Coordinates of C-alpha atoms and ligand atoms in Angstrom, one line a residue:
X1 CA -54.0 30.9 54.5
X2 CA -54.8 27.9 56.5
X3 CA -52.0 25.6 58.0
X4 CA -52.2 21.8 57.8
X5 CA -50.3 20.0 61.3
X6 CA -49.4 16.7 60.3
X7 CA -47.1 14.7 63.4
X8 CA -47.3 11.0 63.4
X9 CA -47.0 8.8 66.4
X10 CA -47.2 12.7 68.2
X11 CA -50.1 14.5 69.9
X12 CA -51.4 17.0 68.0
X13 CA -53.2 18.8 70.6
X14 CA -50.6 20.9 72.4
X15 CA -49.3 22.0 69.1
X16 CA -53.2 22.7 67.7
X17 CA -53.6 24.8 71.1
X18 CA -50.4 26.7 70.9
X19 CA -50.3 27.3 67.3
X20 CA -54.3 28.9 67.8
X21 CA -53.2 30.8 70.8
X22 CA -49.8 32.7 69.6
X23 CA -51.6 33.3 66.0
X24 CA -55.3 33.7 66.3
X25 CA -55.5 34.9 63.0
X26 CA -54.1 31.7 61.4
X27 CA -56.2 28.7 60.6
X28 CA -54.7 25.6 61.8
X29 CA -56.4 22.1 61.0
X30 CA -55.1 18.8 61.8
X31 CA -54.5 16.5 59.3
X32 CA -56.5 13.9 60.7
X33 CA -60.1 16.0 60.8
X34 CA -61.6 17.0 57.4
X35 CA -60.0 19.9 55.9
X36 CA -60.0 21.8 52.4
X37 CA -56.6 20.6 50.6
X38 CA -56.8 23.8 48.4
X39 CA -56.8 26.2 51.3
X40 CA -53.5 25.1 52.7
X41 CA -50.7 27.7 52.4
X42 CA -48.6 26.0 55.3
X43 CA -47.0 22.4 56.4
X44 CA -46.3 21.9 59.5
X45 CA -45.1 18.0 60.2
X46 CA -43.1 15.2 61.4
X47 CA -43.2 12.2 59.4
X48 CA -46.5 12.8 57.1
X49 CA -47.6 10.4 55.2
X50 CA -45.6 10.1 51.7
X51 CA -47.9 11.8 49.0
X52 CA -49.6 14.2 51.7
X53 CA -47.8 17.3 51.4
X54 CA -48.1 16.5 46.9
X55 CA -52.4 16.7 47.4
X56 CA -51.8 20.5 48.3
X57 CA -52.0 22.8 45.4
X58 CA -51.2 25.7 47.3
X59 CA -48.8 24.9 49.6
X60 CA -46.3 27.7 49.8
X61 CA -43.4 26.3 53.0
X62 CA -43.2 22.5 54.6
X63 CA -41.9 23.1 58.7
X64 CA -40.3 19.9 59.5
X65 CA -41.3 19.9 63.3
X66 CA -37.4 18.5 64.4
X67 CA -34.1 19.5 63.2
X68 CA -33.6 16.1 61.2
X69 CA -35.3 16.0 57.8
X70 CA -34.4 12.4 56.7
X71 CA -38.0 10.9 57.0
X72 CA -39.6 13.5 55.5
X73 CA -37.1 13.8 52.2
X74 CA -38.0 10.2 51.8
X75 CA -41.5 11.2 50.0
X76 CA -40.8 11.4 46.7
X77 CA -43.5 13.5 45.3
X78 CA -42.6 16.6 47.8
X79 CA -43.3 20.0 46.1
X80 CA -40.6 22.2 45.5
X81 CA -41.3 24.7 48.0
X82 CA -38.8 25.6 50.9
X83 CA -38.6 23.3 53.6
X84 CA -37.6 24.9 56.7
X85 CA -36.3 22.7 59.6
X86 CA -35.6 23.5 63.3
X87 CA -33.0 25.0 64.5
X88 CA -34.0 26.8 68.1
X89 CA -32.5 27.4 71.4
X90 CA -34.6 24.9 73.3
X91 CA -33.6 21.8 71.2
X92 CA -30.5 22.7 71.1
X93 CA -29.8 22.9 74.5
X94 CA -32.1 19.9 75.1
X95 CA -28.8 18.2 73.3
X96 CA -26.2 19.8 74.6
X97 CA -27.5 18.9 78.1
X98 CA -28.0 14.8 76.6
X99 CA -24.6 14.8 75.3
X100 CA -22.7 16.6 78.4
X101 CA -24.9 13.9 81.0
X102 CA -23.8 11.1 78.6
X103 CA -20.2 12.3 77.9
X104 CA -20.0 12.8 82.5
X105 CA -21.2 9.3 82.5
X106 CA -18.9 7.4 81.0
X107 CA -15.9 9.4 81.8
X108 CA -16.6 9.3 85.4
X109 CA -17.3 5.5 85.3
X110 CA -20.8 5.3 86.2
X111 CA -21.7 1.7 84.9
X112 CA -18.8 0.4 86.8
X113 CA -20.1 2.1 89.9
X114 CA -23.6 0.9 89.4
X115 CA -22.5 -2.9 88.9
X116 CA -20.4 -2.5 92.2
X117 CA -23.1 -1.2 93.8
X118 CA -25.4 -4.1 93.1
X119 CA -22.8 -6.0 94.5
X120 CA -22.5 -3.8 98.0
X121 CA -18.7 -3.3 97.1
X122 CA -17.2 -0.3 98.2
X123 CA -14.8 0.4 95.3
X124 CA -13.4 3.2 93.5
X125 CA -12.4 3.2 90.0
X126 CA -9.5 5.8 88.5
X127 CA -11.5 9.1 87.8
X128 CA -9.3 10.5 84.7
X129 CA -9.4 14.5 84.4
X130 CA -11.1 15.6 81.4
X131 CA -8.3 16.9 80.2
X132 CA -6.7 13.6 79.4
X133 CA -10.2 12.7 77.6
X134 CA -10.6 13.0 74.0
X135 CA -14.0 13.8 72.7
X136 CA -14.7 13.4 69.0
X137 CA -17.9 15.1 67.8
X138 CA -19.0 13.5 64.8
X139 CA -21.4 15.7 62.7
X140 CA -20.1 19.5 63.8
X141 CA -23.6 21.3 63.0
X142 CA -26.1 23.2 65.4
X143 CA -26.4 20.9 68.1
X144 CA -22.5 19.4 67.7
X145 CA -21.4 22.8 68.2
X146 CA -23.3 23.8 71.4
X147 CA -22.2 20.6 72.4
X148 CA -18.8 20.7 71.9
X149 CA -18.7 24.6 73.5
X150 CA -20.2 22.9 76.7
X151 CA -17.4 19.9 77.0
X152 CA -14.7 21.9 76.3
X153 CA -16.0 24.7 79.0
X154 CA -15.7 21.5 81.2
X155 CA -12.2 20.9 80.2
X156 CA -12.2 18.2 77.9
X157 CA -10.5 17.8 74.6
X158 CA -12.8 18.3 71.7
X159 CA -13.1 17.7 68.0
X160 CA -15.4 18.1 65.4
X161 CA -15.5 16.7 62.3
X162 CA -17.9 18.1 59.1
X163 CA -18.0 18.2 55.3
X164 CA -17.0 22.0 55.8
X165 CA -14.5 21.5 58.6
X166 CA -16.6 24.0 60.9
X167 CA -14.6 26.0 63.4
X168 CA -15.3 27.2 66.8
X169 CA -12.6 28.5 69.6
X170 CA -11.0 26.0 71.5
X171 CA -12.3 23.0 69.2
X172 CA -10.1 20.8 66.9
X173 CA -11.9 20.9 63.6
X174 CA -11.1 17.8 61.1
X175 CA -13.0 18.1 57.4
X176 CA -14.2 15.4 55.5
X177 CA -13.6 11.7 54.6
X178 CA -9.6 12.5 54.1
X179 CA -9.6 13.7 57.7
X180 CA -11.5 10.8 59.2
X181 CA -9.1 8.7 60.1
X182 CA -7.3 11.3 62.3
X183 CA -10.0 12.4 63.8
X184 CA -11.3 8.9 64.9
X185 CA -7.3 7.8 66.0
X186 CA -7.6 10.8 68.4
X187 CA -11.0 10.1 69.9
X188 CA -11.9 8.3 72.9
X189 CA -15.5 9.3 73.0
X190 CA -17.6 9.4 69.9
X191 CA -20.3 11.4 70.0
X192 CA -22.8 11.3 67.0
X193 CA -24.5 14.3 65.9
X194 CA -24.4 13.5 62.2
X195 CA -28.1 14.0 59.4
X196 CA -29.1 10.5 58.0
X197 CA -28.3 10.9 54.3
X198 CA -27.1 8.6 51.4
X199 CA -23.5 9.7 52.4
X200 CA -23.7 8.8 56.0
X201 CA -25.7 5.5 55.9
X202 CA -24.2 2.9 57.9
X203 CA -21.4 4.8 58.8
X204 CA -20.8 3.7 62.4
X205 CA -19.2 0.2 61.3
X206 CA -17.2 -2.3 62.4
X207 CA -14.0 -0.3 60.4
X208 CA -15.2 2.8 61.8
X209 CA -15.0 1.7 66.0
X210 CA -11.5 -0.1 65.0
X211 CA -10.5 3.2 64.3
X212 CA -11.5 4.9 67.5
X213 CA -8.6 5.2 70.2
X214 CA -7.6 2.7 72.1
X215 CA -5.0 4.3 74.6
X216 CA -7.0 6.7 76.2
X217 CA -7.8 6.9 79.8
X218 CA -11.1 4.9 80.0
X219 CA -9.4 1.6 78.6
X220 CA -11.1 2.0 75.1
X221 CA -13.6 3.9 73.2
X222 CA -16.7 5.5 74.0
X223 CA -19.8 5.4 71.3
X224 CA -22.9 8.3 71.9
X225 CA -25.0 8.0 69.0
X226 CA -28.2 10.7 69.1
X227 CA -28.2 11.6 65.8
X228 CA -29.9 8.7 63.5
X229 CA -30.2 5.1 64.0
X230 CA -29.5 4.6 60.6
X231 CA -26.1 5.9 60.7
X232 CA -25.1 2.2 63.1
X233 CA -24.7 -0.9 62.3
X234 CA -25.9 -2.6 65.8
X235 CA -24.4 -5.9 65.1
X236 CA -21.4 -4.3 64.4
X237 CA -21.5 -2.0 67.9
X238 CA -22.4 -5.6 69.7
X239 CA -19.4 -7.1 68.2
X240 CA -17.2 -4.4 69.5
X241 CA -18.4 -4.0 73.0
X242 CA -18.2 -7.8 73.6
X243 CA -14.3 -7.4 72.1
X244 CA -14.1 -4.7 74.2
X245 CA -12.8 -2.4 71.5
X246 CA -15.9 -0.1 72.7
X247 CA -15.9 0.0 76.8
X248 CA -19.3 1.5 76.7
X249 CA -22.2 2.9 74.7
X250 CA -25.1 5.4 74.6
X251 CA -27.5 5.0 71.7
X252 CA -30.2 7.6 71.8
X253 CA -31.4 6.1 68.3
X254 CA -31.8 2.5 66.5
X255 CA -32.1 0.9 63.4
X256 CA -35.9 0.3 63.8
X257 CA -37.7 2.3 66.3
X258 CA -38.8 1.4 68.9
X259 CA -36.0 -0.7 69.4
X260 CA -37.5 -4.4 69.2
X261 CA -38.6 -5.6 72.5
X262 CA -36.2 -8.7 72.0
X263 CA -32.9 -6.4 71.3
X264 CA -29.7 -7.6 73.2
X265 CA -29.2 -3.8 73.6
X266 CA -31.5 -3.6 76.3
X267 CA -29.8 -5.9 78.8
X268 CA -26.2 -4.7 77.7
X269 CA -24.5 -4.0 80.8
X270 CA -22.6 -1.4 79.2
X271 CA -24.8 0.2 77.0
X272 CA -27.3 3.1 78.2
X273 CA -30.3 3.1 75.9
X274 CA -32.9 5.8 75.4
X275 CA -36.3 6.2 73.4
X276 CA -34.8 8.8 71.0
X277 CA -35.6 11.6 73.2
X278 CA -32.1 13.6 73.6
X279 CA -34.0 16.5 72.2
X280 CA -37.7 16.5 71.5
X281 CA -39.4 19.3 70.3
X282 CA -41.4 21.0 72.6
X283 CA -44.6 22.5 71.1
X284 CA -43.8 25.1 73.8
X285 CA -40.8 26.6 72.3
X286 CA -41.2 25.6 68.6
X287 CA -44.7 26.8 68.0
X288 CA -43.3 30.7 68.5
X289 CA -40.7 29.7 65.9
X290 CA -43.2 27.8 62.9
X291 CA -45.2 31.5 63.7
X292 CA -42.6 33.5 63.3
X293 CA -41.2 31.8 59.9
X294 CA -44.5 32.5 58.8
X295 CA -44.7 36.1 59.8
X296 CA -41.3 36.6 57.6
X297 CA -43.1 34.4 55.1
X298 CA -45.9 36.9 55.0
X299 CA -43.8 39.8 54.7
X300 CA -41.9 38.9 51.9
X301 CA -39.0 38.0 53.3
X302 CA -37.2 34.4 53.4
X303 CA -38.1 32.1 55.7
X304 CA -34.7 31.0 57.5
X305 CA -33.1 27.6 57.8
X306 CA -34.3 26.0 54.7
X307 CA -33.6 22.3 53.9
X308 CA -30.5 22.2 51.3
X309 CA -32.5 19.2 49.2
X310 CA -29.5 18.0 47.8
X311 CA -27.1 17.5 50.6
X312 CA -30.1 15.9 52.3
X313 CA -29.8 18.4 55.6
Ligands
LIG1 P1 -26.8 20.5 61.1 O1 -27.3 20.4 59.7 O2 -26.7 21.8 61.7 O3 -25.4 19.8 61.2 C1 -25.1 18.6 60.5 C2 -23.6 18.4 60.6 O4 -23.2 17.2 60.0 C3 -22.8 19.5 59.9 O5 -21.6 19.7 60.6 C4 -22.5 18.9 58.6 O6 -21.3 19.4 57.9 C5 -22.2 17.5 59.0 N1 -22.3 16.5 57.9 C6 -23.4 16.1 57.2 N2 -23.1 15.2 56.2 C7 -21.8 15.1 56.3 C8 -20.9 14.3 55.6 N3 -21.3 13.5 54.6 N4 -19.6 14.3 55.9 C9 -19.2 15.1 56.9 N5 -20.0 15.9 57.7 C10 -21.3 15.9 57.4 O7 -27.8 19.6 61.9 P2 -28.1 19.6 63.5 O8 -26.9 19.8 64.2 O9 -29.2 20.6 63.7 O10 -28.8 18.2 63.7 C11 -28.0 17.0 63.5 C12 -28.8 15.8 63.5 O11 -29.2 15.5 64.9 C13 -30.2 15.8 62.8 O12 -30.1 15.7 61.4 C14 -30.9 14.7 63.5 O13 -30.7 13.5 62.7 C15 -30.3 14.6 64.8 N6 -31.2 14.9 65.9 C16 -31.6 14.0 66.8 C17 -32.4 14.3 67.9 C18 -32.7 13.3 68.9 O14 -33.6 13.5 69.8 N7 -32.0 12.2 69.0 C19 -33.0 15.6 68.0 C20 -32.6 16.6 67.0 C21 -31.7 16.2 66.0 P3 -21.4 20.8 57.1 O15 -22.1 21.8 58.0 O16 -19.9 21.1 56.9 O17 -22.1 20.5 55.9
LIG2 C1 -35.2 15.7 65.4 C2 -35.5 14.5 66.3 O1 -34.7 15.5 64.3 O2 -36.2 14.7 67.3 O3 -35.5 16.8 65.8 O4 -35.1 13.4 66.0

C-alpha cells in the first residue's frame, strides 16, 4: 500500500513530510530513492517521467498534483486506472485572486501609470467603471467560475464560454465553437482558463484577438492567459499588441517554459509576465486532499474528480 511521489522540477520534501505526517500509516517513497515497483498502490505526480507510472503493476489511482492534466496524458503507456486531478479551495482561490489582480490592472490603467511615473509626470488616465468593462472568461470550469463570481461581485460584466455552456448567477454563459464569435465580439478582457487538449491547441491566434472588441472602454482588448501556454500563438499575441489590436497582456504561461531568456515578452512594455505561478499547489493544502482520496479509495468508495481521458480534462 505504498505511495510513489513523483514531481519534476518540484521539491519533494515538503510533500514527503506532509504526506508522512497526516497519514502515518501510509508508505510514501520518492521516486528518485530506491523503491519496490510492485508495492506501489498509489501515484502521486506532476510531470513523471513517460513510462513511469506503466513499471507499476499494482498501481490502483494516479493524483495529478495540479488541476491541469495535459503533461501527464502525454505518456502513452498510462494504465487504465482513474486519474484523479485537483480541484481544492486553495488553488482555486490562489486563481481567482491572479485573475481579479490581473483583470484590476489593466482596467485601472496601471502600465500607463507606471510609464508616467518613470517619467515624473503627474497624469491621470480615464478610470472606466467596471460596469462598462466586458470580461470574457474563456474556459468556464473550476477556477473560471470562482473567477468569474469574484469580477462580477466587483461589478464587471462577465462571460463564460465552455463546451457545456456552464451557468452561474449573474454570468453570461456562451457554449461552444458556434458561440465563439459572440462571445469574443463582446469581450474586452480575455481571460484564459481553458485545459490544453487536441481541441484547444493554438487557439489564442491571430483570428481569435481580431475578434476580441474593439470599442470598449480601455481602447482595445485585454489578453490574461493562465491556463496553458500551448493554447497561444506568441508571435501571433506580438503582432497584435504592436498593431494595437491588444492594448495589453498578462501571460501567466508560454509556449516553452521557462520562457527563453531572449523572449521579446520580457521587455514588452505592455505585457505583465509571470513564471506560471497564478496557482501553485501548495503541499500544505493538497497533501490533506491526495489523503483523503485515498481514505475513500480504501473504503470502497470512488475517488472524486477523475480525469475524463477522452476529453483530455
Ligand atoms: P475544469 O476542467 O474545471 O474547466 C475546464 C473548462 O474548459 C470547462 O469549462 C470546459 O467546458 C472548458 N473546455 C475545455 N475544452 C473545451 C473546448 N474544446 N471548448 C469549450 N470549452 C472547453 O478545469 P479547471 O478550471 O480546474 O482548470 C483549467 C486549467 O487551468 C487547467 O487545465 C490548467 O491548464 C490551468 N491551470 C493553470 C494554473 C497556473 O498556475 N497557471 C494552475 C491551475 C490550473 P465543459 O466543462 O463544458 O466541458
Ligand atoms: C496546474 C498548474 O495545472 O499549476 O495546477 O499549472
Amino acid at each position: 500500500m505504498t505511495m510513489l511521489l513523483a514531481v519534476n522540477g518540484w521539491n519533494p520534501e515538503p510533500w514527503l513530510e506532509r504526506f508522512r505526517r497526516l497519514a502515518p500509516d501510509l508508505p510514501v517513497v520518492a521516486a528518485t530513492e530506491p523503491y519496490d515497483p510492485a508495492a506501489i498502490r498509489y501515484v502521486a505526480c506532476w510531470k513523471p517521467k513517460p513510462g513511469l507510472i506503466a513499471s507499476l503493476p499494482g498501481v490502483e489511482v494516479i493524483f495529478n498534483l495540479g488541476a491541469g492534466v495535459d503533461a501527464l496524458l502525454t505518456d502513452p503507456t498510462l494504465p487504465p486506472v482513474p486519474i484523479v486531478r485537483i480541484v481544492n479551495d486553495d488553488l482555486t482561490s490562489r486563481m481567482r485572486d491572479y485573475v481579479v489582480l490581473h483583470v484590476l490592472y489593466h482596467h485601472r490603467q496601471m502600465h500607463r501609470l507606471a510609464e508616467a511615473q518613470r517619467r515624473h509626470d503627474w497624469v491621470d488616465f480615464y478610470q472606466p467603471p467596471p460596469e462598462r468593462v466586458r470580461v470574457g472568461i474563456l474556459g468556464f470550469g473550476t477556477l473560471g467560475q470562482a473567477a468569474g463570481r469574484a469580477l462580477a461581485h466587483l461589478g464587471f460584466q462577465v462571460a463564460g464560454w465552455s463546451r457545456s455552456g456552464a451557468e452561474i448567477a449573474g454570468v453570461e454563459a456562451f457554449a461552444g465553437l458556434a458561440e465563439l464569435p459572440a462571445f469574443l465580439a463582446r469581450t474586452d478582457i480575455l481571460v484564459v482558463l481553458l485545459p490544453l487538449t487536441a481541441d484547444t491547441r493554438g487557439l489564442i491566434d491571430a483570428k481569435l484577438l481580431s475578434s476580441l472588441a474593439q470599442d470598449g472602454p480601455l481602447g482595445g482588448a485585454v489578453l490574461i492567459n493562465a491556463g496553458r501556454g500551448g493554447l497561444q500563438v506568441e508571435a501571433d499575441i506580438r503582432a497584435a499588441l504592436d498593431a494595437g489590436t491588444l492594448v495589453s497582456a498578462t501571460l501567466d504561461v508560454f509556449e516553452q517554459e521557462p520562457l527563453a531568456k531572449d523572449s521579446p515578452l520580457w521587455d514588452h512594455p505592455r505585457v505583465i509576465v509571470t513564471p506560471h505561478n497564478a496557482a501553485d499547489s501548495d503541499p500544505d493544502a493538497l497533501a490533506g486532499y491526495v489523503v483523503a482520496q485515498i481514505r475513500r479509495h480504501e473504503r470502497g468508495e470512488t475517488v472524486e474528480n477523475v480525469v475524463d481521458r477522452t476529453k483530455g480534462y
